[in-house]
Amino acid sequence: MSSEVRPDAAVDAGPGRDGAEDKPSARRSAPVPSCHSAAANTGAGAGAPVVALIGTPNSGKSTLFNALTGARITVGNWPGTTVEVSRGVWSSRTLLDLPGAYSLDPLSPDEELTRDLLLSDPDDRPDLVIVVSDAANLARSLYLASQVREHRQRVIVALTMIDVAHRRGIELDTYALSAAIGCPVVALDPRRREGLAALETAVATSLGEDAPRPRSHDCCADDLARADERFTWVAAAVEAGSLNPGDDRVSFSDRIDKVATAPVLGPLLFLGVMWLVFQVTTTVAAPIQDFFDTLFSGPVTDGALAGFAALGLTGSWIEGLVVSGLIAGVGMLLTFVPLMALMFILLALLEDSGYLARAAVVTDRLMRVIGLPGKAFLPLVVGFGCNVPAISATRILGDGRQRLLTALLVPFTSCTARLTVFVLVSTVFFGPWAGTVVFAMYVASILLIVGTGVLLRRTLWRAMGSEPLVIDLPPYQLPTLRLTAAVTWTRLQGFLRTASGIIVATVCAVWLLQSIPAHGGGFGEVEVEDSVYGVAAQAITPVFQPAGFAQWQTTSALVVGFVAKEAVISSWAQTYALDEPEGDDPGSLGERIMADFTQSSGGHPIPAALAFMVFLLAYTPCVATLAAQVREIGWRWTGFGIALQLAIAWGLAVVVFQVGSLWW
Amino acid sequence: MNAFTLADAPLATPLTLAEVPEAHARHLSRLGLRPGAAFSVLRRSTGGGRIVSVAGSRVALGRALLRGVRVEAAQ
């Protein structure tokens, strides 16, 4: 830290608080009001003071938030919005981490929320606002402070990135800066936990006093002139607070960027990074997933069965519910946990290191085709491994509409669970051409994403995506273990909270429907064909007549595939009452499928099989993906997504079969 | 007056921002790119954009924007 920066300077009051006596109507009757209905629904509880962190993107705001609150945080969408706000407890105060914003003139839903929370209702504002400001980019960071200071609000400016500023030769005088801005200024380094005590003292002092008088800002008529006034004010504050403005030399980050954003090398590096992400979310995660899978289908199930046998309940409905419902459901949920944890760690590393902004630059031109920014590439790549973490990865997108569109496109990426079904079906129907057909499914997946993206762009989101790329490239930095772990844990908790109920409930519901007899017989003692589930599958079956695969066994497999694609093959095996095939040899199951497809398609099994694979590719991937979608985009849009997927899947399957059966 | 668009601006030369497309003026000004601001173009980026250096920070600008931004060689 530069010796000229004095963290303790902040505790001194700025000159702005001297004149707090005027305008009594705008003053709080007590320094700690208790009416934060929205802000305090979690955190330190109602009645506790609410402190809000605001700051430009990349200002180190979330790092500070994590440093102040530790693990006691909740992350969730702000009620009625898709904007994520973290709440935490900091010394018995509620701390809010508001979305990154450059100014209070909103250009995005995130910024709009920040403005609304800070300004809309005078009785429901935070008690104190900490403007997290990047010391290395002070002029840019202080624009927000200039706007907040126009309102009657307790403000503290927290200077971050002091180390980066120091390396650039920037030296700041926090006393002078504090005097110029009219509020306390604290220099800190949240990554190394320096200056946090000084911030604590400054906040406590400030909360014990009245809000300072707003800076006068009644100069100008229009927005541009007002903005100009603010820029002038900011420039004066920076001038006053800078002992040395530093120099703009070629930095370490510039040297990396020479490769990372170069026309040819940039994409190559990006592909390398994406390959690593893909590898980790598939190859590395697979053995851990297998472990949980084996644990639950093996020892845990066996233990439960033995337990029920000891109680004399073998074959009872309770045994069925616990073993086929609860244990199977929880087991499925847990197989996703290591995968999600790895994904969240990778995301945090990419974000925190600064590489994500470069990746956005590299892929920008390509992604513009479907109206999404370059960053949207990452969730789509991850989707080819597994859709569930991919949906959560849409979080890297700042704009709510872009997040929504990406979350609706992710289910069309062909995940590895679908691959197993593709391999079986294409081995049965296409023999030596199986590899080519599977490859074609991946091409079809990409075309589906582009096609659906363009379709949604042209219809629902006409206004979106016209913004050209303008993105700040923060300096590279080493990610810190603490922040990565905190972010990963918070996101994982969020996933488990939402997904666990949906996944376990769905698995139990399928078991229940398969156990209820449709035409008499005991509960849990019927064949699938005679259960409510089997009868329902038979009822739906005619829908697939024009697509050439209208047999109830296949429909049943597709319905189970709604829960998880891994279950499609085992469902076929179960309904045909055959053993599940081992390895690549489809065996007798293949013969049965071939025979049924030939029959249902009226002698055109090849186009029927293609139609089936296209349907499988495009319809809802699995219940865990839906659970992740509900968490990210809410029930309504998840429902829209399901309808969209089913419509596209059915339409394409029919086209493939009808056109295909003209040739084969 | 030595004026050109950002698409034709030389690399590693001190420049002054003269005019930005009105639709993007607010967005750019947040990152310090206001008319009158001193900056320089560091390099071309993937996809034909530019990376500029302004007030100590680095900003990537997409290709679609370049023709609409007018710059002058700094005095």
mmCIF file of C-alpha atoms in Angstrom, chain A residues 76-362:
data_model
loop_
_atom_site.group_PDB
_atom_site.id
_atom_site.type_symbol
_atom_site.label_atom_id
_atom_site.label_comp_id
_atom_site.label_asym_id
_atom_site.label_seq_id
_atom_site.Cartn_x
_atom_site.Cartn_y
_atom_site.Cartn_z
ATOM 1 C CA GLY A 76 -31.420 -14.501 -4.310
ATOM 2 C CA ASN A 77 -33.373 -12.582 -6.837
ATOM 3 C CA TRP A 78 -34.798 -9.340 -5.547
ATOM 4 C CA PRO A 79 -38.569 -9.800 -5.185
ATOM 5 C CA GLY A 80 -40.272 -9.236 -8.504
ATOM 6 C CA THR A 81 -37.055 -8.975 -10.498
ATOM 7 C CA THR A 82 -34.456 -11.234 -12.049
ATOM 8 C CA VAL A 83 -31.747 -9.175 -10.429
ATOM 9 C CA GLU A 84 -29.588 -10.961 -7.908
ATOM 10 C CA VAL A 85 -28.921 -9.247 -4.613
ATOM 11 C CA SER A 86 -26.780 -10.734 -1.849
ATOM 12 C CA ARG A 87 -27.662 -9.983 1.745
ATOM 13 C CA GLY A 88 -25.455 -10.627 4.695
ATOM 14 C CA VAL A 89 -24.875 -9.755 8.299
ATOM 15 C CA TRP A 90 -22.003 -7.475 9.236
ATOM 16 C CA SER A 91 -21.629 -6.575 12.940
ATOM 17 C CA SER A 92 -25.385 -6.872 13.495
ATOM 18 C CA ARG A 93 -26.147 -4.725 10.461
ATOM 19 C CA THR A 94 -27.768 -5.946 7.284
ATOM 20 C CA LEU A 95 -25.346 -5.562 4.391
ATOM 21 C CA LEU A 96 -26.703 -5.491 0.837
ATOM 22 C CA ASP A 97 -24.523 -6.105 -2.194
ATOM 23 C CA LEU A 98 -26.375 -4.206 -4.905
ATOM 24 C CA PRO A 99 -25.698 -4.954 -8.584
ATOM 25 C CA GLY A 100 -22.742 -3.201 -10.213
ATOM 26 C CA ALA A 101 -23.677 0.165 -11.712
ATOM 27 C CA TYR A 102 -21.745 2.958 -13.377
ATOM 28 C CA SER A 103 -24.332 5.539 -12.528
ATOM 29 C CA LEU A 104 -27.830 5.996 -11.176
ATOM 30 C CA ASP A 105 -29.163 6.670 -14.686
ATOM 31 C CA PRO A 106 -30.147 3.099 -15.405
ATOM 32 C CA LEU A 107 -29.114 1.397 -18.649
ATOM 33 C CA SER A 108 -29.929 -2.120 -17.432
ATOM 34 C CA PRO A 109 -32.407 -3.822 -15.059
ATOM 35 C CA ASP A 110 -29.561 -4.261 -12.584
ATOM 36 C CA GLU A 111 -28.841 -0.553 -12.502
ATOM 37 C CA GLU A 112 -32.514 0.235 -12.325
ATOM 38 C CA LEU A 113 -32.863 -1.850 -9.183
ATOM 39 C CA THR A 114 -29.846 -0.164 -7.623
ATOM 40 C CA ARG A 115 -31.337 3.248 -8.339
ATOM 41 C CA ASP A 116 -34.785 2.281 -7.072
ATOM 42 C CA LEU A 117 -33.484 0.818 -3.842
ATOM 43 C CA LEU A 118 -31.342 3.865 -3.166
ATOM 44 C CA LEU A 119 -33.707 6.620 -4.166
ATOM 45 C CA SER A 120 -37.330 5.649 -4.704
ATOM 46 C CA ASP A 121 -38.817 5.579 -1.203
ATOM 47 C CA PRO A 122 -37.239 7.988 1.307
ATOM 48 C CA ASP A 123 -38.484 5.857 4.214
ATOM 49 C CA ASP A 124 -37.187 2.614 2.778
ATOM 50 C CA ARG A 125 -33.692 3.634 1.786
ATOM 51 C CA PRO A 126 -30.600 2.011 3.224
ATOM 52 C CA ASP A 127 -29.287 3.862 6.269
ATOM 53 C CA LEU A 128 -25.877 4.169 4.742
ATOM 54 C CA VAL A 129 -24.373 3.696 1.298
ATOM 55 C CA ILE A 130 -20.792 2.561 0.804
ATOM 56 C CA VAL A 131 -19.590 3.557 -2.645
ATOM 57 C CA VAL A 132 -16.878 1.022 -3.479
ATOM 58 C CA SER A 133 -14.421 2.866 -5.700
ATOM 59 C CA ASP A 134 -11.502 1.525 -7.689
ATOM 60 C CA ALA A 135 -8.480 3.645 -6.695
ATOM 61 C CA ALA A 136 -6.792 2.802 -9.994
ATOM 62 C CA ASN A 137 -9.784 4.178 -11.932
ATOM 63 C CA LEU A 138 -10.902 6.838 -9.541
ATOM 64 C CA ALA A 139 -12.524 9.235 -12.010
ATOM 65 C CA ARG A 140 -14.777 6.526 -13.363
ATOM 66 C CA SER A 141 -15.678 5.206 -9.918
ATOM 67 C CA LEU A 142 -16.570 8.562 -8.393
ATOM 68 C CA TYR A 143 -19.327 9.414 -10.867
ATOM 69 C CA LEU A 144 -21.609 7.204 -8.807
ATOM 70 C CA ALA A 145 -20.486 8.994 -5.647
ATOM 71 C CA SER A 146 -21.277 12.337 -7.256
ATOM 72 C CA GLN A 147 -24.842 11.207 -7.856
ATOM 73 C CA VAL A 148 -25.389 9.649 -4.443
ATOM 74 C CA ARG A 149 -24.081 12.830 -2.836
ATOM 75 C CA GLU A 150 -26.912 14.727 -4.519
ATOM 76 C CA HIS A 151 -29.318 13.075 -2.101
ATOM 77 C CA ARG A 152 -29.714 13.233 1.640
ATOM 78 C CA GLN A 153 -27.917 10.026 2.384
ATOM 79 C CA ARG A 154 -25.070 8.874 4.591
ATOM 80 C CA VAL A 155 -22.216 8.006 2.244
ATOM 81 C CA ILE A 156 -18.790 6.469 2.728
ATOM 82 C CA VAL A 157 -16.355 6.022 -0.134
ATOM 83 C CA ALA A 158 -14.324 2.800 0.171
ATOM 84 C CA LEU A 159 -11.211 2.796 -1.992
ATOM 85 C CA THR A 160 -10.240 -0.632 -3.328
ATOM 86 C CA MET A 161 -7.491 -1.768 -5.709
ATOM 87 C CA ILE A 162 -4.976 0.295 -3.783
ATOM 88 C CA ASP A 163 -2.252 -2.193 -4.764
ATOM 89 C CA VAL A 164 -3.029 -1.837 -8.473
ATOM 90 C CA ALA A 165 -3.070 1.939 -8.134
ATOM 91 C CA HIS A 166 0.253 1.826 -6.338
ATOM 92 C CA ARG A 167 1.826 -0.224 -9.114
ATOM 93 C CA ARG A 168 0.712 2.440 -11.566
ATOM 94 C CA GLY A 169 2.347 5.089 -9.434
ATOM 95 C CA ILE A 170 -0.977 6.583 -8.313
ATOM 96 C CA GLU A 171 -0.779 8.179 -4.879
ATOM 97 C CA LEU A 172 -3.928 9.388 -3.155
ATOM 98 C CA ASP A 173 -4.529 11.634 -0.181
ATOM 99 C CA THR A 174 -7.669 10.331 1.462
ATOM 100 C CA TYR A 175 -7.994 13.438 3.702
ATOM 101 C CA ALA A 176 -8.089 15.768 0.716
ATOM 102 C CA LEU A 177 -10.339 13.397 -1.211
ATOM 103 C CA SER A 178 -12.717 13.188 1.735
ATOM 104 C CA ALA A 179 -12.884 16.982 1.922
ATOM 105 C CA ALA A 180 -13.578 17.279 -1.804
ATOM 106 C CA ILE A 181 -16.313 14.630 -1.878
ATOM 107 C CA GLY A 182 -17.898 15.630 1.393
ATOM 108 C CA CYS A 183 -17.947 12.211 3.014
ATOM 109 C CA PRO A 184 -15.511 9.875 4.766
ATOM 110 C CA VAL A 185 -13.054 8.009 2.548
ATOM 111 C CA VAL A 186 -11.507 4.703 3.640
ATOM 112 C CA ALA A 187 -8.685 2.984 1.794
ATOM 113 C CA LEU A 188 -8.793 -0.790 2.043
ATOM 114 C CA ASP A 189 -7.661 -4.005 0.499
ATOM 115 C CA PRO A 190 -10.473 -6.529 1.003
ATOM 116 C CA ARG A 191 -8.470 -9.270 -0.704
ATOM 117 C CA ARG A 192 -5.936 -9.036 2.123
ATOM 118 C CA ARG A 193 -8.490 -7.885 4.697
ATOM 119 C CA GLU A 194 -6.720 -4.563 5.302
ATOM 120 C CA GLY A 195 -8.601 -1.445 6.319
ATOM 121 C CA LEU A 196 -11.769 -3.321 7.288
ATOM 122 C CA ALA A 197 -11.564 -2.149 10.906
ATOM 123 C CA ALA A 198 -11.274 1.460 9.753
ATOM 124 C CA LEU A 199 -14.332 0.977 7.571
ATOM 125 C CA GLU A 200 -16.226 -0.479 10.520
ATOM 126 C CA THR A 201 -15.360 2.569 12.659
ATOM 127 C CA ALA A 202 -16.360 4.962 9.888
ATOM 128 C CA VAL A 203 -19.689 3.215 9.420
ATOM 129 C CA ALA A 204 -20.441 3.201 13.147
ATOM 130 C CA THR A 205 -19.598 6.904 13.417
ATOM 131 C CA SER A 206 -21.647 7.796 10.371
ATOM 132 C CA LEU A 207 -24.705 5.832 11.514
ATOM 133 C CA GLY A 208 -24.661 7.736 14.793
ATOM 134 C CA GLU A 209 -25.018 11.035 12.974
ATOM 135 C CA ASP A 210 -27.524 12.625 10.669
ATOM 136 C CA ALA A 211 -27.140 12.313 6.931
ATOM 137 C CA PRO A 212 -24.936 15.097 5.550
ATOM 138 C CA ARG A 213 -26.309 17.905 3.468
ATOM 139 C CA PRO A 214 -26.522 16.915 -0.204
ATOM 140 C CA ARG A 215 -24.088 18.636 -2.513
ATOM 141 C CA SER A 216 -25.789 21.395 -4.455
ATOM 142 C CA HIS A 217 -26.706 20.338 -7.930
ATOM 143 C CA ASP A 218 -29.373 22.600 -9.306
ATOM 144 C CA CYS A 219 -27.294 24.079 -12.065
ATOM 145 C CA CYS A 220 -28.586 22.634 -15.218
ATOM 146 C CA ALA A 221 -31.635 22.037 -17.282
ATOM 147 C CA ASP A 222 -30.962 18.902 -19.289
ATOM 148 C CA ASP A 223 -29.373 15.521 -18.616
ATOM 149 C CA LEU A 224 -26.237 16.158 -20.641
ATOM 150 C CA ALA A 225 -25.467 19.388 -18.846
ATOM 151 C CA ARG A 226 -26.119 17.686 -15.534
ATOM 152 C CA ALA A 227 -23.748 14.868 -16.466
ATOM 153 C CA ASP A 228 -21.158 17.458 -17.458
ATOM 154 C CA GLU A 229 -21.477 19.141 -14.092
ATOM 155 C CA ARG A 230 -20.864 15.788 -12.404
ATOM 156 C CA PHE A 231 -17.831 14.987 -14.520
ATOM 157 C CA THR A 232 -16.395 18.391 -13.658
ATOM 158 C CA TRP A 233 -17.095 17.782 -9.968
ATOM 159 C CA VAL A 234 -15.460 14.341 -10.173
ATOM 160 C CA ALA A 235 -12.420 15.734 -12.005
ATOM 161 C CA ALA A 236 -12.006 18.369 -9.296
ATOM 162 C CA ALA A 237 -12.268 15.737 -6.549
ATOM 163 C CA VAL A 238 -9.713 13.485 -8.245
ATOM 164 C CA GLU A 239 -7.406 16.454 -8.785
ATOM 165 C CA ALA A 240 -7.690 17.451 -5.127
ATOM 166 C CA GLY A 241 -7.197 13.925 -3.814
ATOM 167 C CA SER A 242 -4.302 12.835 -6.041
ATOM 168 C CA LEU A 243 -0.751 13.424 -4.900
ATOM 169 C CA ASN A 244 0.472 11.679 -8.030
ATOM 170 C CA PRO A 245 -1.893 10.795 -10.887
ATOM 171 C CA GLY A 246 0.373 7.930 -11.967
ATOM 172 C CA ASP A 247 1.392 7.044 -15.474
ATOM 173 C CA ASP A 248 -0.136 4.796 -18.077
ATOM 174 C CA ARG A 249 2.590 2.277 -18.706
ATOM 175 C CA VAL A 250 2.379 -1.064 -20.443
ATOM 176 C CA SER A 251 1.311 -3.384 -17.676
ATOM 177 C CA PHE A 252 1.489 -7.082 -17.039
ATOM 178 C CA SER A 253 -2.174 -7.294 -18.093
ATOM 179 C CA ASP A 254 -1.364 -5.617 -21.401
ATOM 180 C CA ARG A 255 1.245 -8.237 -22.122
ATOM 181 C CA ILE A 256 -1.223 -11.069 -21.512
ATOM 182 C CA ASP A 257 -3.866 -9.260 -23.535
ATOM 183 C CA LYS A 258 -1.507 -9.125 -26.484
ATOM 184 C CA VAL A 259 -2.248 -12.840 -26.765
ATOM 185 C CA ALA A 260 -5.650 -13.115 -25.092
ATOM 186 C CA THR A 261 -7.454 -10.639 -27.361
ATOM 187 C CA ALA A 262 -5.338 -11.038 -30.509
ATOM 188 C CA PRO A 263 -7.191 -11.769 -33.749
ATOM 189 C CA VAL A 264 -5.848 -15.344 -34.150
ATOM 190 C CA LEU A 265 -4.185 -16.306 -30.868
ATOM 191 C CA GLY A 266 -7.108 -14.998 -28.803
ATOM 192 C CA PRO A 267 -9.636 -17.516 -30.151
ATOM 193 C CA LEU A 268 -7.058 -20.321 -29.831
ATOM 194 C CA LEU A 269 -6.436 -19.500 -26.171
ATOM 195 C CA PHE A 270 -10.181 -19.218 -25.646
ATOM 196 C CA LEU A 271 -10.767 -22.651 -27.179
ATOM 197 C CA GLY A 272 -8.061 -24.037 -24.896
ATOM 198 C CA VAL A 273 -9.749 -22.557 -21.833
ATOM 199 C CA MET A 274 -13.167 -23.827 -22.954
ATOM 200 C CA TRP A 275 -11.673 -27.276 -23.562
ATOM 201 C CA LEU A 276 -10.402 -27.264 -19.987
ATOM 202 C CA VAL A 277 -13.808 -26.185 -18.639
ATOM 203 C CA PHE A 278 -15.494 -28.909 -20.680
ATOM 204 C CA GLN A 279 -12.993 -31.507 -19.503
ATOM 205 C CA VAL A 280 -13.456 -30.602 -15.865
ATOM 206 C CA THR A 281 -17.254 -30.647 -16.092
ATOM 207 C CA THR A 282 -17.227 -34.041 -17.827
ATOM 208 C CA THR A 283 -14.104 -36.133 -17.280
ATOM 209 C CA VAL A 284 -13.171 -34.900 -13.821
ATOM 210 C CA ALA A 285 -16.747 -34.821 -12.548
ATOM 211 C CA ALA A 286 -17.693 -38.257 -13.948
ATOM 212 C CA PRO A 287 -15.933 -40.506 -11.410
ATOM 213 C CA ILE A 288 -17.301 -38.443 -8.506
ATOM 214 C CA GLN A 289 -20.787 -38.667 -9.990
ATOM 215 C CA ASP A 290 -20.358 -42.409 -10.501
ATOM 216 C CA PHE A 291 -19.308 -42.730 -6.893
ATOM 217 C CA PHE A 292 -22.547 -41.161 -5.651
ATOM 218 C CA ASP A 293 -24.569 -43.095 -8.193
ATOM 219 C CA THR A 294 -23.042 -46.406 -7.104
ATOM 220 C CA LEU A 295 -23.313 -45.486 -3.451
ATOM 221 C CA PHE A 296 -27.041 -44.799 -3.685
ATOM 222 C CA SER A 297 -28.035 -47.592 -6.062
ATOM 223 C CA GLY A 298 -25.734 -50.011 -4.196
ATOM 224 C CA PRO A 299 -25.019 -49.855 -0.442
ATOM 225 C CA VAL A 300 -27.688 -47.311 0.466
ATOM 226 C CA THR A 301 -30.438 -49.132 -1.423
ATOM 227 C CA ASP A 302 -29.251 -52.509 -0.143
ATOM 228 C CA GLY A 303 -29.128 -51.180 3.395
ATOM 229 C CA ALA A 304 -32.645 -49.804 3.121
ATOM 230 C CA LEU A 305 -33.928 -53.067 1.640
ATOM 231 C CA ALA A 306 -32.302 -55.030 4.451
ATOM 232 C CA GLY A 307 -33.822 -52.661 6.962
ATOM 233 C CA PHE A 308 -37.309 -53.126 5.507
ATOM 234 C CA ALA A 309 -36.773 -56.909 5.435
ATOM 235 C CA ALA A 310 -35.865 -56.815 9.141
ATOM 236 C CA LEU A 311 -39.103 -54.947 9.797
ATOM 237 C CA GLY A 312 -41.033 -57.423 7.664
ATOM 238 C CA LEU A 313 -41.968 -54.750 5.142
ATOM 239 C CA THR A 314 -40.368 -56.262 2.039
ATOM 240 C CA GLY A 315 -42.504 -55.500 -0.999
ATOM 241 C CA SER A 316 -44.611 -52.955 0.858
ATOM 242 C CA TRP A 317 -45.477 -49.554 -0.557
ATOM 243 C CA ILE A 318 -43.349 -47.855 2.108
ATOM 244 C CA GLU A 319 -40.337 -49.766 0.842
ATOM 245 C CA GLY A 320 -41.160 -48.719 -2.720
ATOM 246 C CA LEU A 321 -41.547 -45.069 -1.761
ATOM 247 C CA VAL A 322 -38.295 -44.965 0.203
ATOM 248 C CA VAL A 323 -36.137 -47.017 -2.180
ATOM 249 C CA SER A 324 -37.540 -46.123 -5.613
ATOM 250 C CA GLY A 325 -38.685 -42.649 -4.686
ATOM 251 C CA LEU A 326 -36.701 -40.950 -1.951
ATOM 252 C CA ILE A 327 -33.348 -42.738 -2.198
ATOM 253 C CA ALA A 328 -33.357 -42.664 -5.994
ATOM 254 C CA GLY A 329 -34.307 -38.969 -5.955
ATOM 255 C CA VAL A 330 -31.749 -37.882 -3.391
ATOM 256 C CA GLY A 331 -29.131 -40.003 -5.150
ATOM 257 C CA MET A 332 -29.851 -38.239 -8.420
ATOM 258 C CA LEU A 333 -29.642 -34.848 -6.728
ATOM 259 C CA LEU A 334 -26.308 -35.703 -5.124
ATOM 260 C CA THR A 335 -24.756 -36.847 -8.403
ATOM 261 C CA PHE A 336 -25.216 -33.258 -9.581
ATOM 262 C CA VAL A 337 -23.562 -31.696 -6.546
ATOM 263 C CA PRO A 338 -19.892 -32.334 -7.447
ATOM 264 C CA LEU A 339 -20.583 -31.257 -11.004
ATOM 265 C CA MET A 340 -22.218 -28.021 -9.896
ATOM 266 C CA ALA A 341 -19.471 -27.325 -7.359
ATOM 267 C CA LEU A 342 -16.778 -27.738 -10.022
ATOM 268 C CA MET A 343 -18.719 -25.529 -12.405
ATOM 269 C CA PHE A 344 -19.156 -22.798 -9.821
ATOM 270 C CA ILE A 345 -15.460 -22.930 -8.913
ATOM 271 C CA LEU A 346 -14.489 -22.554 -12.568
ATOM 272 C CA LEU A 347 -16.916 -19.665 -13.024
ATOM 273 C CA ALA A 348 -15.585 -17.878 -9.968
ATOM 274 C CA LEU A 349 -11.997 -18.370 -11.156
ATOM 275 C CA LEU A 350 -12.782 -17.074 -14.641
ATOM 276 C CA GLU A 351 -14.659 -14.071 -13.262
ATOM 277 C CA ASP A 352 -12.252 -13.213 -10.494
ATOM 278 C CA SER A 353 -9.110 -13.528 -12.631
ATOM 279 C CA GLY A 354 -10.438 -11.087 -15.225
ATOM 280 C CA TYR A 355 -10.280 -13.560 -18.121
ATOM 281 C CA LEU A 356 -14.034 -13.630 -18.618
ATOM 282 C CA ALA A 357 -14.026 -10.071 -19.985
ATOM 283 C CA ARG A 358 -11.414 -11.132 -22.563
ATOM 284 C CA ALA A 359 -13.433 -14.195 -23.522
ATOM 285 C CA ALA A 360 -16.364 -11.870 -24.111
ATOM 286 C CA VAL A 361 -14.269 -9.834 -26.542
ATOM 287 C CA VAL A 362 -13.018 -12.897 -28.407
#
